[in-house]
Coordinates of C-alpha atoms in Angstrom, one line a residue:
Chain R
X1443 CA -1.7 19.5 1.6
X1444 CA -0.1 20.4 5.0
X1445 CA 1.6 17.2 5.7
X1446 CA 2.4 16.7 2.1
X1447 CA 1.3 13.1 2.1
X1448 CA -2.2 12.3 3.1
X1449 CA -4.0 11.6 -0.1
X1450 CA -7.6 10.6 -0.6
X1451 CA -9.3 10.1 -4.0
X1452 CA -11.0 13.1 -5.6
X1453 CA -10.6 15.7 -3.0
X1454 CA -8.2 17.6 -1.0
X1455 CA -6.8 15.6 2.0
X1456 CA -8.1 18.1 4.8
X1457 CA -11.7 18.1 3.4
X1458 CA -11.4 14.6 1.9
X1459 CA -12.9 11.4 2.9
X1460 CA -12.9 10.5 6.6
X1461 CA -12.5 7.0 7.8
X1462 CA -15.5 6.0 9.9
X1463 CA -14.9 5.5 13.6
X1464 CA -15.1 1.9 13.6
X1465 CA -12.8 -0.9 14.4
X1466 CA -12.8 -2.6 10.9
X1467 CA -10.5 -0.2 9.0
X1468 CA -7.8 -2.1 7.0
X1469 CA -4.3 -1.0 6.6
X1470 CA -1.6 -2.2 4.1
X1471 CA 1.9 -1.2 4.7
X1472 CA 4.3 -0.8 1.8
X1473 CA 8.0 0.3 1.7
X1474 CA 7.2 4.0 2.0
X1475 CA 3.4 4.2 2.1
X1476 CA 0.5 3.1 4.2
X1477 CA -2.9 2.6 2.5
X1478 CA -5.9 2.7 4.8
X1479 CA -9.3 1.3 3.6
X1480 CA -12.7 1.4 5.2
X1481 CA -14.4 -1.8 3.8
X1482 CA -17.8 -0.6 5.1
X1483 CA -17.9 2.4 2.6
X1484 CA -14.9 1.9 0.4
X1485 CA -13.0 5.1 1.6
X1486 CA -9.4 5.0 0.9
X1487 CA -6.6 7.2 2.3
X1488 CA -3.0 6.9 1.2
X1489 CA -0.3 8.0 3.5
X1490 CA 3.2 8.5 2.1
X1491 CA 6.7 9.7 3.2
X1492 CA 6.4 11.7 6.4
X1493 CA 2.7 11.0 7.0
X1494 CA 3.3 7.2 6.9
X1495 CA 6.2 7.7 9.4
X1496 CA 4.1 9.8 11.7
X1497 CA 1.1 7.4 11.5
X1498 CA 3.4 4.5 12.2
X1499 CA 4.8 6.3 15.4
X1500 CA 1.3 7.0 16.7
X1501 CA 1.2 4.4 19.5
X1502 CA 0.0 6.8 22.2
X1503 CA 3.0 9.1 22.3
X1504 CA 2.7 12.7 22.5
X1505 CA 3.5 14.9 19.4
X1506 CA 7.1 15.7 20.4
X1507 CA 7.8 12.0 21.0
X1508 CA 6.1 11.2 17.6
X1509 CA 8.5 13.7 16.0
X1510 CA 11.5 12.1 17.6
X1511 CA 10.4 8.6 16.6
X1512 CA 9.8 9.8 13.0
X1513 CA 12.9 11.9 12.8
X1514 CA 10.9 15.0 11.9
X1515 CA 10.4 18.5 13.2
X1516 CA 7.7 19.0 15.9
X1517 CA 5.9 21.7 14.0
X1518 CA 5.7 19.7 10.9
X1519 CA 4.6 16.6 12.8
X1520 CA 1.8 18.7 14.5
X1521 CA 0.6 19.7 11.0
X1522 CA 0.7 16.2 9.8
X1523 CA -1.2 14.8 12.9
X1524 CA -4.0 17.4 12.2
X1525 CA -4.2 16.1 8.6
X1526 CA -4.3 12.6 9.8
X1527 CA -6.9 13.3 12.5
X1528 CA -9.1 15.0 9.9
X1529 CA -8.6 11.9 7.7
X1530 CA -9.7 9.7 10.5
X1531 CA -6.5 7.9 10.6
X1532 CA -5.4 8.9 14.1
X1533 CA -7.2 10.1 17.3
X1534 CA -6.2 11.9 20.4
X1535 CA -5.8 9.9 23.4
X1536 CA -5.1 12.1 26.4
X1537 CA -1.9 14.0 25.6
X1538 CA -0.9 11.5 23.0
X1539 CA -1.9 10.2 19.6
X1540 CA -2.9 6.8 18.5
X1541 CA -3.8 5.1 15.3
X1542 CA -7.3 4.3 14.6
X1543 CA -7.7 0.6 15.2
X1544 CA -7.2 -1.4 12.1
X1545 CA -6.7 -4.9 10.7
X1546 CA -3.3 -5.0 9.1
X1547 CA -3.3 -6.9 5.8
Chain K
X341 CA -18.9 -4.4 -23.7
X342 CA -18.5 -1.9 -21.0
X343 CA -18.7 -3.1 -17.4
X344 CA -18.7 0.6 -16.3
X345 CA -21.5 1.4 -18.6
X346 CA -23.5 -1.6 -17.5
X347 CA -23.4 -0.8 -14.0
X348 CA -24.1 2.9 -14.6
X349 CA -27.1 2.2 -16.7
X350 CA -28.5 -0.2 -13.9
X351 CA -28.0 2.3 -11.2
X352 CA -29.5 5.1 -13.1
X353 CA -32.7 3.2 -14.0
X354 CA -33.3 1.6 -10.6
X355 CA -32.3 4.4 -8.3
X356 CA -35.2 5.3 -6.2
X357 CA -36.9 2.1 -6.5
X358 CA -35.4 -0.3 -4.1
X359 CA -31.8 0.8 -4.3
X360 CA -28.7 -1.1 -5.4
X361 CA -27.0 -4.2 -4.3
X362 CA -23.2 -4.0 -4.8
X363 CA -23.4 -2.0 -7.9
X364 CA -25.9 -4.3 -9.5
X365 CA -29.2 -2.6 -9.1
X366 CA -31.9 -4.5 -7.2
X367 CA -35.4 -3.9 -8.0
X368 CA -38.3 -6.1 -7.0
X369 CA -41.8 -6.4 -8.5
X370 CA -40.7 -6.1 -12.3
X371 CA -43.6 -5.1 -14.5
X372 CA -45.1 -7.6 -16.7
X373 CA -43.1 -8.5 -19.7
X374 CA -44.9 -8.7 -23.1
X375 CA -44.8 -12.0 -24.7
X376 CA -44.0 -15.5 -23.2
X377 CA -40.5 -16.6 -22.9
X378 CA -40.2 -18.3 -26.2
X379 CA -36.3 -18.6 -26.5
X380 CA -35.4 -20.3 -23.4
X381 CA -32.5 -22.5 -22.5
X382 CA -28.8 -22.1 -22.3
X383 CA -26.5 -22.3 -25.2
X384 CA -24.1 -25.1 -24.6
X385 CA -21.8 -24.4 -27.5
X386 CA -18.1 -24.1 -27.0
X387 CA -17.3 -22.1 -24.0
X388 CA -19.6 -20.5 -21.5
X389 CA -18.2 -23.1 -19.2
X390 CA -19.4 -22.9 -15.4
X391 CA -22.3 -20.6 -16.0
X392 CA -25.7 -21.0 -17.6
X393 CA -27.3 -17.8 -19.0
X394 CA -30.9 -18.3 -20.3
X395 CA -32.3 -15.4 -22.3
X396 CA -36.1 -15.3 -22.9
X397 CA -37.5 -13.1 -25.7
X398 CA -40.1 -13.2 -28.3
X399 CA -38.7 -14.9 -31.4
X400 CA -38.3 -12.9 -34.4
X401 CA -38.4 -9.6 -32.5
X402 CA -35.5 -7.2 -32.1
X403 CA -35.4 -8.5 -28.6
X404 CA -35.1 -12.1 -29.8
X405 CA -32.3 -11.1 -32.1
X406 CA -30.5 -9.4 -29.2
X407 CA -30.9 -12.6 -27.3
X408 CA -29.2 -14.6 -30.0
X409 CA -26.3 -12.2 -30.2
X410 CA -26.0 -12.0 -26.5
X411 CA -25.6 -15.8 -26.4
X412 CA -23.0 -15.5 -29.0
X413 CA -21.1 -12.9 -27.1
X414 CA -21.2 -14.8 -23.7
X415 CA -20.3 -18.3 -25.5
X416 CA -16.4 -17.8 -25.2
X417 CA -16.6 -17.3 -21.5
X418 CA -15.0 -20.0 -19.4
X419 CA -15.0 -19.6 -15.6
X420 CA -12.0 -21.8 -15.3
X421 CA -13.5 -24.2 -12.6
X422 CA -15.7 -21.7 -11.0
X423 CA -19.6 -22.4 -11.1
X424 CA -22.1 -19.6 -10.7
X425 CA -25.9 -20.0 -10.3
X426 CA -28.0 -19.7 -13.5
X427 CA -29.0 -16.2 -14.7
X428 CA -32.3 -15.8 -16.4
X429 CA -32.6 -12.7 -18.6
X430 CA -36.0 -11.6 -19.9
X431 CA -36.1 -9.2 -22.7
X432 CA -39.6 -7.6 -22.7
X433 CA -41.2 -6.2 -25.9
X434 CA -41.6 -3.0 -23.8
X435 CA -37.7 -2.3 -24.0
X436 CA -37.0 -3.5 -20.5
X437 CA -34.6 -6.3 -19.5
X438 CA -34.7 -8.1 -16.3
X439 CA -31.9 -10.3 -14.7
X440 CA -32.9 -13.0 -12.1
X441 CA -30.8 -15.5 -10.2
X442 CA -32.5 -18.1 -8.1
X443 CA -35.9 -16.4 -8.7
X444 CA -34.7 -13.2 -7.3
X445 CA -34.6 -10.0 -9.4
X446 CA -30.9 -8.7 -9.4
X447 CA -31.4 -6.0 -11.9
X448 CA -33.9 -4.4 -14.4
X449 CA -32.9 -1.8 -17.0
X450 CA -34.5 -0.1 -19.8
X451 CA -32.5 -0.8 -22.8
X452 CA -31.0 2.2 -24.5
X453 CA -31.8 3.1 -28.1
X454 CA -28.3 2.6 -29.1
X455 CA -25.7 -0.1 -27.9
X456 CA -28.5 -2.0 -26.3
X457 CA -26.6 -5.3 -26.6
X458 CA -23.5 -3.8 -25.0
X459 CA -25.7 -2.6 -22.1
X460 CA -27.2 -6.0 -21.8
X461 CA -23.7 -7.7 -21.9
X462 CA -22.5 -5.2 -19.3
X463 CA -25.3 -6.4 -17.0
X464 CA -24.5 -10.0 -17.5
X465 CA -20.8 -9.3 -16.8
X466 CA -21.7 -7.2 -13.7
X467 CA -23.8 -10.2 -12.5
X468 CA -21.0 -12.7 -13.0
X469 CA -18.6 -10.3 -11.2
X470 CA -21.1 -9.9 -8.4
X471 CA -21.6 -13.6 -8.0
X472 CA -18.0 -14.8 -8.4
X473 CA -15.7 -15.1 -5.5
X474 CA -12.9 -13.4 -7.2
X475 CA -11.3 -9.9 -7.3
X476 CA -12.0 -7.9 -10.5
X477 CA -10.5 -4.8 -11.7
X478 CA -11.6 -2.8 -14.8
X479 CA -8.6 -3.6 -16.9
X480 CA -7.6 -5.6 -20.1
X481 CA -5.2 -8.5 -19.6
X482 CA -2.9 -10.1 -22.1
X483 CA -0.2 -12.7 -21.6
X484 CA 3.3 -12.3 -23.0
X485 CA 5.7 -15.2 -22.8
X486 CA 3.4 -16.8 -20.2
X487 CA 3.2 -13.8 -17.9
X488 CA 0.1 -11.7 -17.7
X489 CA 0.1 -7.9 -18.1
X490 CA -2.9 -6.1 -16.5
X491 CA -3.8 -2.9 -18.3
X492 CA -6.0 -0.7 -16.3
X493 CA -7.6 2.7 -17.1
X494 CA -10.8 4.5 -17.4
X495 CA -13.3 3.9 -20.3
X496 CA -11.9 5.5 -23.3
X497 CA -8.2 5.4 -22.1
X498 CA -7.3 2.9 -24.7
X499 CA -7.3 -0.5 -23.0
X500 CA -8.9 -2.3 -25.9
X501 CA -6.7 -0.6 -28.4
X502 CA -3.5 -1.5 -26.4
X503 CA -4.9 -5.0 -25.9
X504 CA -5.4 -5.4 -29.7
X505 CA -2.0 -4.0 -30.4
X506 CA -0.3 -6.4 -28.0
X507 CA -2.2 -9.2 -29.6
X508 CA -0.9 -8.1 -33.0
X509 CA 2.6 -8.4 -31.6
X510 CA 2.1 -11.9 -30.5
X511 CA 0.5 -11.6 -27.0
X512 CA -2.3 -14.0 -25.9
X513 CA -5.7 -12.7 -25.1
X514 CA -7.2 -13.0 -21.5
X515 CA -9.7 -10.1 -21.4
X516 CA -10.8 -6.9 -22.8
X517 CA -12.3 -5.1 -19.7
X518 CA -12.1 -7.3 -16.8
X519 CA -8.9 -8.5 -14.8
X520 CA -10.0 -11.5 -12.8
X521 CA -7.8 -12.5 -9.9
X522 CA -8.0 -14.6 -6.9
X523 CA -9.3 -13.4 -3.6
X524 CA -7.4 -14.2 -0.6
X525 CA -9.0 -16.8 1.7
X526 CA -10.5 -15.8 5.0
X527 CA -10.0 -12.5 7.0
X528 CA -6.6 -10.9 7.6
X529 CA -4.9 -12.5 10.6
X530 CA -2.9 -9.5 11.7
X531 CA -4.7 -7.1 14.0
X532 CA -3.6 -3.9 15.9
X533 CA -5.5 -3.6 19.0
X534 CA -5.1 -0.3 20.9
X535 CA -6.0 -0.3 24.6
X536 CA -9.7 0.0 25.3
X537 CA -10.9 -1.0 21.8
X538 CA -13.5 -3.7 22.1
X539 CA -12.8 -6.4 19.5
X540 CA -15.8 -7.5 17.5
X541 CA -16.9 -11.0 17.5
X542 CA -15.2 -13.2 15.0
X543 CA -12.0 -11.2 14.7
X544 CA -9.0 -13.2 16.0
X545 CA -6.4 -11.2 17.8
X546 CA -2.9 -12.6 17.5
X547 CA -0.6 -12.7 20.6
X548 CA 1.6 -10.0 19.0
X549 CA 1.0 -7.4 16.4
X550 CA 2.5 -8.6 13.1
X551 CA 2.1 -8.1 9.4
X552 CA 2.0 -10.7 6.8
X553 CA 4.6 -9.1 4.6
X554 CA 7.1 -9.0 7.4
X555 CA 6.9 -12.9 7.6
X556 CA 8.4 -13.8 4.4
X557 CA 7.2 -14.1 0.7
X558 CA 3.5 -14.1 0.0
X559 CA 1.8 -17.4 -0.6
X560 CA 1.7 -18.2 -4.3
X561 CA 2.3 -15.9 -7.1
X562 CA -0.8 -13.6 -8.0
X563 CA -2.4 -14.7 -11.2
X564 CA -5.0 -13.6 -13.6
X565 CA -7.9 -15.9 -14.9
X566 CA -9.2 -15.4 -18.5
X567 CA -12.5 -13.5 -18.8
X568 CA -12.4 -13.8 -22.7
X569 CA -15.5 -12.1 -23.8
X570 CA -14.9 -10.6 -27.4
X571 CA -13.0 -7.4 -27.7
X572 CA -15.5 -4.5 -28.0
X573 CA -14.1 -2.4 -30.8
X574 CA -15.6 1.1 -30.5
X575 CA -15.3 3.8 -33.2
X576 CA -12.2 5.5 -31.4
X577 CA -10.6 2.1 -31.0
X578 CA -11.0 1.5 -34.8
X579 CA -9.4 4.8 -35.4
X580 CA -6.6 4.2 -33.2
X581 CA -5.9 0.8 -34.6
X582 CA -6.5 1.5 -38.3
X583 CA -8.3 -1.7 -38.8
X584 CA -10.3 -4.3 -37.0
X585 CA -8.1 -6.6 -34.8
X586 CA -7.5 -10.2 -36.2
X587 CA -10.2 -12.6 -35.1
X588 CA -13.9 -13.7 -35.7
X589 CA -16.5 -10.9 -35.7
X590 CA -19.1 -12.3 -33.3
X591 CA -21.6 -9.5 -33.2
X592 CA -22.2 -5.9 -34.1
X593 CA -24.1 -3.5 -31.9
X594 CA -24.7 -0.3 -33.7
X595 CA -21.1 1.2 -33.8
X596 CA -19.5 -1.4 -31.8
X597 CA -18.0 -4.5 -33.3
X598 CA -17.3 -7.5 -31.2
X599 CA -14.2 -9.5 -32.2
X600 CA -13.0 -12.7 -30.6
X601 CA -9.2 -13.0 -30.8
X602 CA -7.9 -16.4 -32.1
X603 CA -5.2 -16.9 -29.5
X604 CA -6.8 -17.0 -26.1
X605 CA -5.4 -18.2 -22.7
X606 CA -7.2 -21.4 -21.4
X607 CA -6.2 -21.1 -17.8
X608 CA -4.8 -18.7 -15.2
X609 CA -1.5 -17.0 -15.9
X610 CA 0.9 -15.5 -13.4
X611 CA 0.8 -11.7 -13.4
X612 CA 4.1 -10.0 -14.2
X613 CA 3.1 -6.3 -14.5
X614 CA 0.3 -3.8 -13.9
X615 CA 0.0 -0.9 -16.3
X616 CA -2.1 2.2 -15.7
X617 CA -2.9 4.0 -18.9
X618 CA -2.3 7.7 -18.3
X619 CA -3.2 9.2 -21.6
X620 CA -1.7 10.2 -24.9
X621 CA 1.5 11.9 -25.3
X622 CA 4.0 12.7 -28.1
X623 CA 6.5 10.2 -26.9
X624 CA 6.2 6.9 -25.0
X625 CA 6.7 7.5 -21.3
X626 CA 6.7 4.7 -18.7
X627 CA 7.2 5.7 -15.0
X628 CA 7.1 3.4 -11.9
X629 CA 4.1 3.8 -9.7
X630 CA 3.9 3.3 -6.0
X631 CA 1.3 0.9 -4.5
X632 CA -0.5 4.0 -3.2
X633 CA -0.8 5.7 -6.4
X634 CA -2.3 2.5 -8.0
X635 CA -4.8 2.2 -5.1
X636 CA -5.8 5.8 -5.7
X637 CA -6.3 5.3 -9.5
X638 CA -8.2 2.0 -9.2
X639 CA -10.4 3.4 -6.5
X640 CA -11.9 5.6 -9.3
X641 CA -12.6 2.6 -11.5
X642 CA -15.1 -0.2 -11.1
X643 CA -13.5 -3.0 -9.1
X644 CA -14.3 -5.3 -6.2
X645 CA -13.3 -2.5 -3.9
X646 CA -16.8 -1.2 -4.6
X647 CA -18.7 -4.5 -4.0
X648 CA -19.6 -4.5 -0.4
X649 CA -19.6 -8.3 -0.2
X650 CA -16.0 -8.5 -1.4
X651 CA -14.5 -5.3 -0.2
X652 CA -12.3 -6.4 2.7
X653 CA -10.9 -9.4 0.9
X654 CA -10.5 -7.2 -2.2
X655 CA -8.4 -4.8 -0.4
X656 CA -6.2 -7.5 1.0
X657 CA -6.0 -9.2 -2.4
X658 CA -4.9 -6.0 -4.2
X659 CA -2.4 -5.2 -1.5
X660 CA -0.9 -8.6 -2.0
X661 CA -0.9 -8.2 -5.8
X662 CA 1.0 -4.8 -5.4
X663 CA 3.5 -6.2 -3.1
X664 CA 4.7 -8.6 -5.6
X665 CA 3.9 -7.0 -8.9
X666 CA 5.5 -3.9 -10.1
X667 CA 3.2 -1.1 -11.6
X668 CA 4.0 1.4 -14.2
X669 CA 2.2 4.4 -15.8
X670 CA 2.1 4.5 -19.5
X671 CA 1.8 7.5 -21.7
X672 CA 1.9 6.7 -25.4
X673 CA 1.3 8.4 -28.8
X674 CA -0.3 5.2 -30.2
X675 CA -1.4 1.7 -29.1
X676 CA 1.4 0.2 -31.2
X677 CA 4.2 2.3 -29.7
X678 CA 2.8 1.6 -26.3
X679 CA 2.7 -2.2 -26.9
X680 CA 6.3 -2.1 -28.3
X681 CA 7.5 -0.3 -25.1
X682 CA 5.8 -2.7 -22.8
X683 CA 7.2 -5.7 -24.7
X684 CA 10.7 -4.4 -24.3
X685 CA 10.4 -4.1 -20.5
X686 CA 8.6 -7.4 -19.8
X687 CA 10.9 -10.3 -18.8

């Protein structure tokens, strides 16, 4: 696991479930984790530690800005962003990164 | 009774016909059932409050005997104020069973050679869980000093054994395999809306992005409703316990004995702890689990997260539960040792 903290049930994170590109993904924030859930098909992705921090900072910022906001190194953040993108949790937006739209519960 | 097995049987038998509906297989055009429904009518004895289950089968036949025993197993179920539409179960002489609600066929299964009663009970349970507006998890539940402990784990993990061991040490029975919890009302009211995203109809966008858990304590403590079907004591459960749990033997189904514990909760109980059964070990080991770890474990088990009708609210409900209720993983050498360890840490 490159980012060390993107987990999905029963498969490796990179090749694991990918959240569908719809609006209705749900997100639950906990103290050090974020759980993303797609109610359409029941896919679940858990972000913990650094991945949760990076996901939280993805509001359109570029990777180096995300790294500053999350307090992490840029190279590590780029790896995490790739994992998050593969999991369908974030998407590129121009030069920046943005969370997939979600309903927060 | 095995919810998991019941769902699996239905899906296996009906796949390729008309598909499944939320884990309960849907199949229209059931073949003719031999024999007229001769044993009809709901049994209104003590319990089975809130739900009518009518079983039709030829009297005196093996199916008729199953119908009688099925009623006996369902009788203790009290839905605590919930009312569900009646379920009609037809047991055909050809070995098939059909479940209908409101004239619509919800499931149709060929009963297995062994544990047929358990398969039937699983179907009836799955129907109730499908129809009810509640969150369910595949878990046993007991109450200790007025607080509920939810014991989750896959089939064979030792839920029934641990439930029985806790009952033997003074706990009150709520359920063997189904943790029944309230679903939150309505849709979540906190939405993140990135630029350029079109908001679907019916989703209310607040003035600012906010989250419920930032706004103060959750509304009301999470609680568990009783789902007090008899304990399904399987051979490995009996080996682990050494003897049948105390209670009334309600029915037998091949190598499964159904035992109704004498001390049962009559209403909902606030939840104090969620326990994930993580297998056997030489020593008792309890470790705190994060909400993410619990979500991952529960996503592999039957629950409302897998029922399309309830998914969105089930996720919100489970998130709410995990914000207020601690979760631990339990490894134990025996049910008795595990029960003793849990009793020590409970308030």
